[in-house]
Short mmCIF file of C-alpha atoms and ligand atoms in Angstrom, two decimals:
data_model
loop_
_atom_site.label_atom_id
_atom_site.label_comp_id
_atom_site.label_asym_id
_atom_site.label_seq_id
_atom_site.Cartn_x
_atom_site.Cartn_y
_atom_site.Cartn_z
CA MET A 185 -0.03 -0.03 0.05
CA SER A 186 1.43 3.39 -0.96
CA PRO A 187 1.41 6.04 1.82
CA ARG A 188 -1.68 8.20 1.86
CA LEU A 189 0.20 10.78 3.83
CA PRO A 190 1.54 13.83 1.82
CA PRO A 191 5.31 14.36 1.79
CA ASP A 192 4.97 17.78 3.33
CA ALA A 193 3.70 16.31 6.58
CA SER A 194 4.81 18.12 9.70
CA LEU A 195 6.06 14.85 11.32
CA PRO A 196 9.42 13.78 9.97
CA HIS A 197 8.31 10.18 9.21
CA PRO A 198 4.58 10.32 8.31
CA GLU A 199 4.74 6.73 7.09
CA ARG A 200 4.99 5.52 10.70
CA PHE A 201 1.37 6.71 11.21
CA LEU A 202 -0.40 4.86 8.37
CA ALA A 203 -2.12 2.65 11.00
CA THR A 204 -4.29 5.68 12.02
CA ASP A 205 -6.22 4.95 8.86
CA SER A 206 -7.50 1.63 10.35
CA CYS A 207 -9.50 3.57 13.00
CA VAL A 208 -13.10 3.47 11.83
CA GLN A 209 -14.12 6.15 14.35
CA CYS A 210 -16.65 3.80 15.88
CA GLY A 211 -16.11 5.19 19.41
CA LEU A 212 -16.33 1.82 21.08
CA CYS A 213 -13.02 2.71 22.93
CA LEU A 214 -14.34 5.87 24.48
CA PRO A 215 -16.14 4.49 27.63
CA HIS A 216 -13.02 2.58 28.46
CA CYS A 217 -10.58 5.58 28.29
CA PRO A 218 -9.87 6.95 31.82
CA THR A 219 -8.90 10.38 30.61
CA TYR A 220 -12.00 10.78 28.38
CA LEU A 221 -14.19 9.58 31.26
CA GLN A 222 -12.83 12.41 33.37
CA SER A 223 -12.82 15.28 30.86
CA ARG A 224 -15.46 14.21 28.34
CA GLN A 225 -13.44 15.96 25.70
CA GLU A 226 -13.00 14.18 22.40
CA PRO A 227 -9.22 15.16 22.07
CA ASP A 228 -8.73 13.36 25.37
CA SER A 229 -10.09 10.14 23.96
CA PRO A 230 -8.36 7.42 21.91
CA ARG A 231 -10.35 8.36 18.83
CA GLY A 232 -9.58 12.02 19.28
CA ARG A 233 -5.93 11.41 19.87
CA ILE A 234 -5.67 9.15 16.83
CA SER A 235 -7.38 11.92 14.73
CA LEU A 236 -4.82 14.37 16.04
CA ILE A 237 -1.94 12.16 15.13
CA GLN A 238 -3.40 11.55 11.64
CA ALA A 239 -3.91 15.31 11.14
CA LEU A 240 -0.31 15.92 12.31
CA ALA A 241 1.03 13.21 10.02
CA ARG A 242 -0.90 14.71 7.06
CA GLY A 243 0.39 18.17 7.83
CA ALA A 244 -3.19 19.42 8.36
CA ILE A 245 -2.37 20.84 11.87
CA LYS A 246 0.59 22.05 13.67
CA ALA A 247 1.79 20.58 16.98
CA ASP A 248 0.85 23.54 19.14
CA ALA A 249 0.65 23.48 22.93
CA ARG A 250 -2.98 22.33 23.10
CA VAL A 251 -2.35 19.35 20.67
CA ILE A 252 0.71 18.32 22.69
CA GLU A 253 -1.26 18.63 25.99
CA HIS A 254 -3.89 16.18 24.67
CA LEU A 255 -1.31 13.74 23.45
CA ASP A 256 0.76 14.00 26.63
CA GLY A 257 -2.41 13.42 28.65
CA CYS A 258 -2.60 9.76 27.49
CA LEU A 259 -1.63 7.13 30.19
CA VAL A 260 -0.65 4.53 27.55
CA CYS A 261 -2.85 2.25 29.68
CA ARG A 262 -3.98 0.46 26.37
CA ALA A 263 -7.55 0.01 27.60
CA CYS A 264 -8.50 1.32 24.09
CA GLU A 265 -6.51 -1.30 22.31
CA ASP A 266 -8.39 -4.05 24.17
CA MET A 267 -11.72 -2.78 23.01
CA CYS A 268 -10.88 -1.82 19.46
CA PRO A 269 -12.55 -4.03 16.79
CA SER A 270 -10.20 -2.68 14.11
CA ARG A 271 -7.10 -3.56 16.22
CA VAL A 272 -5.56 -0.11 15.89
CA PRO A 273 -2.04 -0.39 17.42
CA TYR A 274 -2.63 2.65 19.56
CA ALA A 275 0.33 2.30 21.95
CA SER A 276 2.86 2.21 19.02
CA LEU A 277 1.17 5.24 17.52
CA ILE A 278 1.31 7.33 20.70
CA ASP A 279 4.95 6.28 21.49
CA ALA A 280 5.98 7.12 17.89
CA VAL A 281 4.32 10.51 17.75
CA ARG A 282 5.75 11.49 21.13
CA SER A 283 9.18 10.55 19.77
CA GLU A 284 8.76 12.51 16.51
CA LEU A 285 7.43 15.52 18.42
CA ALA A 286 10.23 15.32 20.93
CA GLY A 287 12.68 15.30 17.94
CA ASN A 288 10.95 18.27 16.28
CA THR A 289 10.57 20.35 19.36
CA ARG A 290 13.79 19.50 21.29
CA PRO A 291 15.90 22.63 21.36
CA ALA A 292 19.44 22.48 19.93
CA GLY A 293 22.10 22.34 22.61
CA PRO A 294 22.22 20.72 25.99
CA GLN A 295 19.14 18.85 27.13
CA PRO A 296 17.22 20.01 30.25
CA LEU A 297 18.81 18.76 33.54
CA GLU A 298 15.78 16.54 34.32
CA SER A 299 16.08 14.66 30.99
CA ARG A 300 19.82 14.18 31.46
CA VAL A 301 19.36 12.94 35.04
CA LEU A 302 16.59 10.54 34.01
CA ARG A 303 18.73 9.22 31.21
CA GLN A 304 21.73 8.58 33.47
CA PHE A 305 19.40 7.00 36.13
CA THR A 306 18.12 4.44 33.60
CA ARG A 307 21.66 3.72 32.37
CA SER A 308 23.84 3.69 35.39
CA ARG A 309 23.68 1.34 38.36
CA LYS A 310 26.35 3.48 40.07
CA LEU A 311 24.00 6.48 39.93
CA ARG A 312 21.13 4.36 41.28
CA ARG A 313 23.24 3.28 44.19
CA LEU A 314 24.14 6.88 44.82
CA VAL A 315 20.52 7.93 44.68
CA TYR A 316 19.58 5.18 47.13
CA ALA A 317 22.35 6.19 49.54
CA ALA A 318 21.39 9.93 49.31
CA LEU A 319 17.68 9.27 49.85
CA ARG A 320 18.50 6.96 52.84
CA PHE A 321 20.59 9.83 54.34
CA TRP A 322 17.79 12.23 53.64
CA GLN A 323 15.19 9.97 55.35
CA ASP A 324 17.40 8.57 58.21
CA SER A 325 18.78 12.03 59.22
CA GLY A 326 15.29 13.31 59.63
CA VAL A 327 15.81 16.01 56.97
CA ASP A 328 12.95 14.62 54.96
CA ARG A 329 10.57 15.94 57.64
CA TRP A 330 11.49 19.48 56.49
CA GLY A 331 10.38 18.38 53.00
CA THR A 332 6.96 17.38 54.48
CA GLN A 333 6.73 20.57 56.47
CA PHE A 334 7.61 22.85 53.65
CA ALA A 335 6.17 20.75 50.82
CA ASP A 336 4.10 23.65 49.56
CA ALA A 337 7.23 25.82 49.19
CA LEU A 338 9.13 23.27 47.12
CA PRO A 339 9.15 23.50 43.35
CA ALA A 340 6.07 21.61 42.01
CA GLY A 341 8.06 18.65 40.58
CA LEU A 342 10.14 18.24 43.83
CA GLY A 343 7.17 18.50 46.11
CA ARG A 344 5.38 15.83 44.13
CA LEU A 345 8.43 13.55 44.23
CA HIS A 346 8.71 13.96 47.86
CA SER A 347 5.00 13.09 48.42
CA LEU A 348 5.48 9.90 46.38
CA MET A 349 8.63 8.80 48.15
CA PRO A 350 8.24 5.55 50.16
CA LYS A 351 10.28 4.92 53.31
CA LEU A 352 13.16 3.25 51.71
CA GLN A 353 13.78 -0.45 52.65
CA LYS A 354 17.00 -1.07 54.55
CA THR A 355 17.75 -3.92 52.33
CA PRO A 356 20.93 -4.55 50.34
CA LEU A 357 20.73 -4.67 46.54
CA ILE A 358 20.54 -8.26 45.30
CA ASP A 359 23.97 -9.76 44.35
CA MET A 360 24.65 -9.49 40.64
CA ASP A 361 26.27 -12.13 38.53
CA ALA A 362 29.08 -11.08 36.11
CA GLN A 363 28.40 -13.96 33.78
CA THR A 364 26.68 -13.36 30.46
CA GLY A 365 26.18 -15.55 27.49
CA MET A 366 25.10 -18.55 29.48
CA ASP A 367 23.45 -21.57 27.97
CA SER A 368 21.23 -24.19 29.64
CA SER A 369 24.32 -26.17 30.83
CA PHE A 370 25.52 -23.05 32.78
CA ASP A 371 24.83 -24.79 36.14
CA GLU A 372 27.36 -27.46 36.02
CA ASP A 373 27.33 -28.38 39.72
CA THR A 374 23.64 -29.10 40.15
CA ASP A 375 20.78 -30.25 38.05
CA LYS A 376 18.68 -27.17 39.11
CA PRO A 377 16.91 -25.40 36.26
CA THR A 378 18.28 -21.94 35.67
CA VAL A 379 16.31 -18.71 35.50
CA GLN A 380 17.37 -15.09 34.98
CA LEU A 381 16.05 -12.27 37.08
CA PHE A 382 15.28 -8.84 35.55
CA THR A 383 15.81 -6.14 38.24
CA GLY A 384 14.64 -2.87 36.58
CA CYS A 385 16.01 0.58 37.41
CA ALA A 386 13.34 1.84 39.84
CA GLY A 387 13.21 -1.49 41.61
CA GLU A 388 16.98 -1.30 42.49
CA VAL A 389 16.20 1.92 44.41
CA PHE A 390 12.67 1.69 45.71
CA ASP A 391 11.81 -2.01 45.84
CA ARG A 392 14.90 -4.01 46.72
CA ALA A 393 12.90 -6.29 49.05
CA THR A 394 10.84 -7.57 46.03
CA LEU A 395 14.09 -8.51 44.23
CA LEU A 396 15.36 -10.46 47.28
CA SER A 397 12.04 -12.03 47.80
CA ALA A 398 11.88 -13.19 44.20
CA HIS A 399 15.33 -14.70 44.59
CA THR A 400 14.34 -16.42 48.02
CA VAL A 401 11.14 -17.89 46.43
CA LEU A 402 12.81 -19.16 43.31
CA MET A 403 15.64 -20.68 45.26
CA TYR A 404 13.16 -22.28 47.73
CA LEU A 405 11.35 -23.97 44.80
CA GLY A 406 14.53 -25.40 43.46
CA TYR A 407 15.73 -22.95 40.87
CA ARG A 408 19.20 -21.60 40.29
CA VAL A 409 18.77 -17.75 39.92
CA VAL A 410 21.17 -15.74 37.74
CA VAL A 411 21.03 -11.93 38.00
CA PRO A 412 23.16 -10.59 35.08
CA GLU A 413 25.11 -7.56 36.18
CA ALA A 414 25.27 -6.18 32.64
CA GLN A 415 21.50 -5.78 32.45
CA THR A 416 19.93 -2.25 32.49
CA CYS A 417 16.51 -0.49 32.54
CA CYS A 418 13.82 -2.00 30.28
CA GLY A 419 13.43 1.31 28.29
CA ALA A 420 9.96 2.09 29.32
CA LEU A 421 10.57 5.54 30.87
CA PRO A 422 12.44 6.99 27.92
CA LEU A 423 10.22 5.15 25.35
CA HIS A 424 6.96 6.68 26.68
CA ALA A 425 8.59 10.06 27.11
CA GLY A 426 9.48 10.17 23.39
CA ASP A 427 13.15 9.43 23.76
CA GLU A 428 13.44 6.39 21.44
CA THR A 429 17.23 6.81 20.98
CA SER A 430 17.90 6.09 24.67
CA ALA A 431 15.26 3.22 24.69
CA GLN A 432 17.01 1.57 21.78
CA ALA A 433 20.43 1.88 23.42
CA LEU A 434 19.01 0.19 26.58
CA ALA A 435 17.53 -2.60 24.46
CA GLN A 436 20.90 -3.24 22.91
CA THR A 437 22.47 -3.63 26.42
CA ASN A 438 19.80 -6.08 27.62
CA LEU A 439 20.03 -8.13 24.36
CA ALA A 440 23.72 -8.58 25.18
CA ALA A 441 23.10 -9.22 28.89
CA PHE A 442 20.51 -11.98 28.81
CA THR A 443 20.46 -15.47 27.34
CA PRO A 444 17.33 -15.78 25.42
CA THR A 445 17.20 -19.66 25.77
CA LEU A 446 16.58 -19.29 29.47
CA PRO A 447 13.46 -17.75 31.20
CA ILE A 448 13.78 -13.97 31.99
CA LEU A 449 11.63 -13.20 35.00
CA SER A 450 10.47 -9.68 35.65
CA THR A 451 9.11 -8.56 39.05
CA ALA A 452 7.75 -5.34 37.76
CA SER A 453 4.99 -5.96 35.21
CA GLY A 454 5.71 -2.51 33.57
CA CYS A 455 9.27 -3.66 32.81
CA GLY A 456 8.01 -7.15 31.72
CA ALA A 457 5.47 -5.64 29.38
CA THR A 458 8.08 -3.36 27.82
CA LEU A 459 10.45 -6.36 27.25
CA LYS A 460 7.59 -8.56 25.99
CA ASP A 461 6.58 -5.85 23.50
CA MET A 462 10.14 -5.20 22.37
CA VAL A 463 9.56 -6.29 18.80
CA SER A 464 7.07 -3.56 18.22
CA TRP A 465 9.64 -0.83 19.20
CA HIS A 466 13.04 -2.50 18.62
CA GLY A 467 12.36 -4.87 15.74
CA ASN A 468 12.62 -8.59 15.12
CA ALA A 469 16.16 -8.88 16.64
CA ALA A 470 14.37 -8.64 19.96
CA ALA A 471 11.99 -11.56 19.38
CA PRO A 472 13.98 -14.27 21.35
CA LEU A 473 14.38 -11.97 24.33
CA ALA A 474 10.75 -10.91 24.21
CA HIS A 475 9.73 -14.68 23.97
CA ALA A 476 11.84 -15.54 27.00
CA THR A 477 10.38 -12.80 29.21
CA GLN A 478 7.71 -13.80 31.72
CA ASP A 479 6.11 -12.15 34.74
CA ILE A 480 7.37 -13.87 37.84
CA CYS A 481 3.86 -14.69 39.03
CA SER A 482 3.01 -16.44 35.77
CA PHE A 483 6.27 -18.39 35.96
CA LEU A 484 5.75 -19.43 39.65
CA LEU A 485 2.38 -20.76 38.72
CA THR A 486 4.17 -23.48 36.68
CA ALA A 487 6.44 -24.43 39.63
CA ASP A 488 5.97 -27.40 41.94
CA TRP A 489 4.47 -26.16 45.19
CA SER A 490 3.61 -29.52 46.66
CA GLY A 491 4.91 -30.61 50.03
CA ILE A 492 5.23 -27.14 51.54
CA ALA A 493 3.94 -27.12 55.20
CA TRP A 494 2.54 -23.57 55.12
CA PRO A 495 2.11 -22.05 58.66
CA LYS A 496 -1.42 -21.31 59.76
CA THR A 497 -2.40 -17.89 58.52
CA ASP A 498 -5.56 -15.84 57.99
CA LEU A 499 -5.04 -12.97 55.68
CA ARG A 500 -7.35 -10.87 53.49
CA VAL A 501 -5.40 -9.52 50.52
CA ALA A 502 -6.65 -6.93 48.09
CA VAL A 503 -5.26 -7.48 44.55
CA HIS A 504 -4.50 -4.48 42.37
CA THR A 505 -3.91 -5.41 38.76
CA PRO A 506 -1.66 -3.03 36.71
CA CYS A 507 -2.53 -2.40 33.09
CA SER A 508 0.77 -3.84 31.96
CA LEU A 509 -0.14 -7.23 33.62
CA ARG A 510 -3.58 -7.23 32.19
CA ARG A 511 -3.19 -5.75 28.73
CA VAL A 512 0.32 -6.69 27.62
CA LEU A 513 1.33 -9.73 29.60
CA HIS A 514 -2.31 -11.03 29.67
CA ALA A 515 -1.54 -12.57 33.07
CA ASP A 516 -4.25 -10.73 35.30
CA SER A 517 -5.61 -13.88 36.74
CA ASP A 518 -2.18 -15.37 37.62
CA VAL A 519 -1.69 -13.41 40.85
CA LEU A 520 -5.02 -14.55 42.18
CA ALA A 521 -4.28 -18.25 41.06
CA LEU A 522 -0.87 -17.99 42.71
CA LEU A 523 -2.00 -16.76 46.00
CA ALA A 524 -4.80 -19.24 46.04
CA ARG A 525 -2.07 -21.90 46.58
CA ILE A 526 -1.43 -20.64 50.15
CA PRO A 527 -3.98 -21.95 52.70
CA GLY A 528 -5.47 -19.10 54.64
CA VAL A 529 -4.70 -16.32 52.14
CA ASN A 530 -8.03 -14.99 50.89
CA THR A 531 -7.84 -12.59 47.88
CA TYR A 532 -10.29 -10.15 46.30
CA GLU A 533 -9.94 -7.71 43.47
CA ILE A 534 -10.05 -3.95 44.14
CA ALA A 535 -13.19 -2.37 42.64
CA ARG A 536 -12.66 -1.01 39.04
CA ASN A 537 -9.38 -3.05 38.78
CA ASP A 538 -9.64 -2.76 35.05
CA GLN A 539 -9.10 1.01 35.14
CA CYS A 540 -5.64 2.51 35.27
CA CYS A 541 -4.59 3.74 38.75
CA GLY A 542 -2.89 6.83 37.17
CA ALA A 543 0.70 5.91 37.97
CA ALA A 544 1.66 5.12 34.31
CA GLY A 545 5.50 5.49 34.57
CA ARG A 546 6.25 9.16 35.24
CA TYR A 547 2.63 10.25 34.54
CA MET A 548 2.07 10.41 38.27
CA LEU A 549 4.80 13.09 38.46
CA ASP A 550 3.87 15.07 35.33
CA HIS A 551 0.03 14.90 35.68
CA PRO A 552 -0.51 14.88 39.44
CA GLU A 553 -4.19 16.00 39.27
CA MET A 554 -5.37 13.31 36.88
CA ALA A 555 -3.21 10.61 38.59
CA ASP A 556 -4.68 11.49 41.99
CA THR A 557 -8.25 11.49 40.56
CA LEU A 558 -7.74 8.08 39.04
CA VAL A 559 -6.33 6.55 42.24
CA ALA A 560 -8.99 7.89 44.46
CA ASP A 561 -11.56 5.20 43.64
CA LYS A 562 -9.04 2.53 44.61
CA VAL A 563 -8.11 4.10 47.81
CA ALA A 564 -11.81 4.46 48.74
CA ASP A 565 -12.36 0.77 48.00
CA ILE A 566 -9.34 -0.21 49.96
CA ALA A 567 -10.46 1.89 52.92
CA ARG A 568 -13.98 0.46 52.69
CA THR A 569 -12.85 -3.22 52.53
CA ALA A 570 -9.95 -2.89 55.01
CA PRO A 571 -7.66 -5.71 53.81
CA ASP A 572 -4.59 -6.86 55.78
CA CYS A 573 -2.43 -5.78 52.80
CA VAL A 574 -2.60 -4.88 49.05
CA VAL A 575 -0.60 -6.60 46.40
CA SER A 576 0.46 -5.18 43.09
CA THR A 577 2.93 -6.36 40.57
CA ASN A 578 4.23 -3.05 39.35
CA ILE A 579 6.58 -0.78 41.30
CA GLY A 580 5.10 2.48 39.87
CA CYS A 581 1.52 1.52 40.76
CA SER A 582 2.68 0.37 44.27
CA LEU A 583 4.39 3.65 45.01
CA HIS A 584 1.39 5.65 43.71
CA LEU A 585 -1.10 3.50 45.62
CA GLN A 586 0.97 3.54 48.81
CA ALA A 587 1.41 7.31 48.67
CA ALA A 588 -2.35 7.96 48.04
CA LEU A 589 -3.20 5.61 50.93
CA ARG A 590 -0.70 7.44 53.17
CA ARG A 591 -2.12 10.83 52.30
CA ALA A 592 -5.65 9.58 53.04
CA GLY A 593 -4.47 8.29 56.54
CA HIS A 594 -4.63 4.52 55.69
CA GLU A 595 -1.47 2.69 56.82
CA VAL A 596 -2.19 -0.55 54.91
CA GLU A 597 0.86 -1.91 53.17
CA VAL A 598 1.21 -2.35 49.39
CA VAL A 599 3.65 -5.12 48.56
CA HIS A 600 4.55 -7.43 45.63
CA PRO A 601 2.98 -10.88 45.69
CA VAL A 602 6.39 -12.54 45.85
CA THR A 603 7.23 -10.50 48.96
CA LEU A 604 4.10 -11.68 50.55
CA ILE A 605 4.92 -15.34 49.55
CA ALA A 606 8.48 -15.06 50.85
CA ARG A 607 7.20 -13.85 54.25
CA LEU A 608 4.77 -16.80 54.55
CA LEU A 609 7.09 -19.63 53.35
CA PRO A 610 8.11 -21.90 56.14
CA PRO A 611 11.89 -22.37 56.84
CA LEU A 612 13.40 -24.91 54.50
CA ALA A 613 13.94 -28.30 56.05
CA THR A 614 17.66 -29.06 56.38
CA THR A 615 19.24 -32.50 55.78
CA ASN A 616 19.38 -32.97 59.55
CA ASP A 617 15.69 -32.18 59.92
CA VAL A 618 14.82 -34.71 57.37
CA ALA A 619 17.03 -37.33 59.06
S1 LIG B 128 -4.04 4.40 26.25
FE1 LIG B 128 -5.52 4.68 27.95
S2 LIG B 128 -5.49 6.89 28.34
FE2 LIG B 128 -4.53 6.60 26.35
S3 LIG B 128 -6.18 6.83 24.95
FE3 LIG B 128 -6.07 4.65 25.30
S4 LIG B 128 -7.58 4.28 26.91
FE4 LIG B 128 -7.18 6.52 26.85
S1 LIG B 129 -12.46 1.45 18.94
FE1 LIG B 129 -10.73 1.46 17.52
S2 LIG B 129 -11.68 1.87 15.54
FE2 LIG B 129 -13.11 2.40 17.11
S3 LIG B 129 -12.72 4.66 17.52
FE3 LIG B 129 -11.55 3.52 19.07
S4 LIG B 129 -9.51 3.26 18.06
FE4 LIG B 129 -10.98 3.82 16.45
#
């Protein structure tokens, strides 16, 4: 098919947006779009955004501040894709237009400090360790209380960051393995099956306990766990912010770090979804890595759980399902099925679990009002049903939910399912115990 887009289109590569033509404007997606449901404005709907992208690609409109605001307002939750009878690849279109607009509008010369810091944060484990140490000092010394006291006086972005900050876990970062390029015979000493753990950039700072818990649970169930040191961020943060170049560089690093013939387990479903979807944004070379990626809860469902003498427990657990787990990894029922294996753990889903909580990567920082509006329903449901804890498989959603609960005066903990499982597992029987 020859491109219908004219060569004088205002986006540099209009051919990337031909799929906008497959939208038949039926509107079936509208009642499922969280931003449309709030504003009731057509440009805040999937159909409206697709029309804007199409008009930009055809050169019919210019990317002025209002157009960019409507496109930036998308959560990339992909609820619209699920409902679309024409299978419009909405997420690819919105990522691509953000990238092209960022390329068009990015001023020449040095990038803003915030973009440079974010880029380094996703690329450098050294910087992440430094950020963790600095935040721990900030919290342990009590200086963070000033942040709370003078939150209104802080610049908007900093104040928001402060309000989302969890109490950092005093947990060491999981040990990394220098080896790369393993094959299935890597473990020469035992006959344990080998799996690889994906750590993610935010998880290394804000959720070290989940990484250690994942390691513990996998070892308990008889797996050898390899955590490749050479791995890096999945690329989601730069990709959704329109920085395709950085996302591609990160993808190259991960392709070299992991062995695609062995399972790659992600504890953050946002990272897992980005890796799983890699072919759409990095090309066919990423297919083996994408194929090897699994959410850890889905993988654990396939493990042998027999013979575990679970201690007596009685827990009511509210399950939050991130959009990435539901709409990209298609594993929304796996957390419920996994926790059902533990006697005494009673799960239920948070009301309106199919709607985005508003975290959406850095959306919760850039669009605080919409993010807080979207999480309010979930906070109200958790307050009403008073669970013993909440589980979520995505670090960003957990931080957003936990902060919103804290602001509303509810101290209920939000943890990853593997952290809950690691806490409940009985001690391993030793050889002496068995004898
Ligand atoms: S991805 Fe989500 S927020 Fe964006 S248009 Fe689709 S339904 Fe709306
Ligand atoms: S459901 Fe699909 S075809 Fe219909 S308006 Fe939405 S994006 Fe377009």
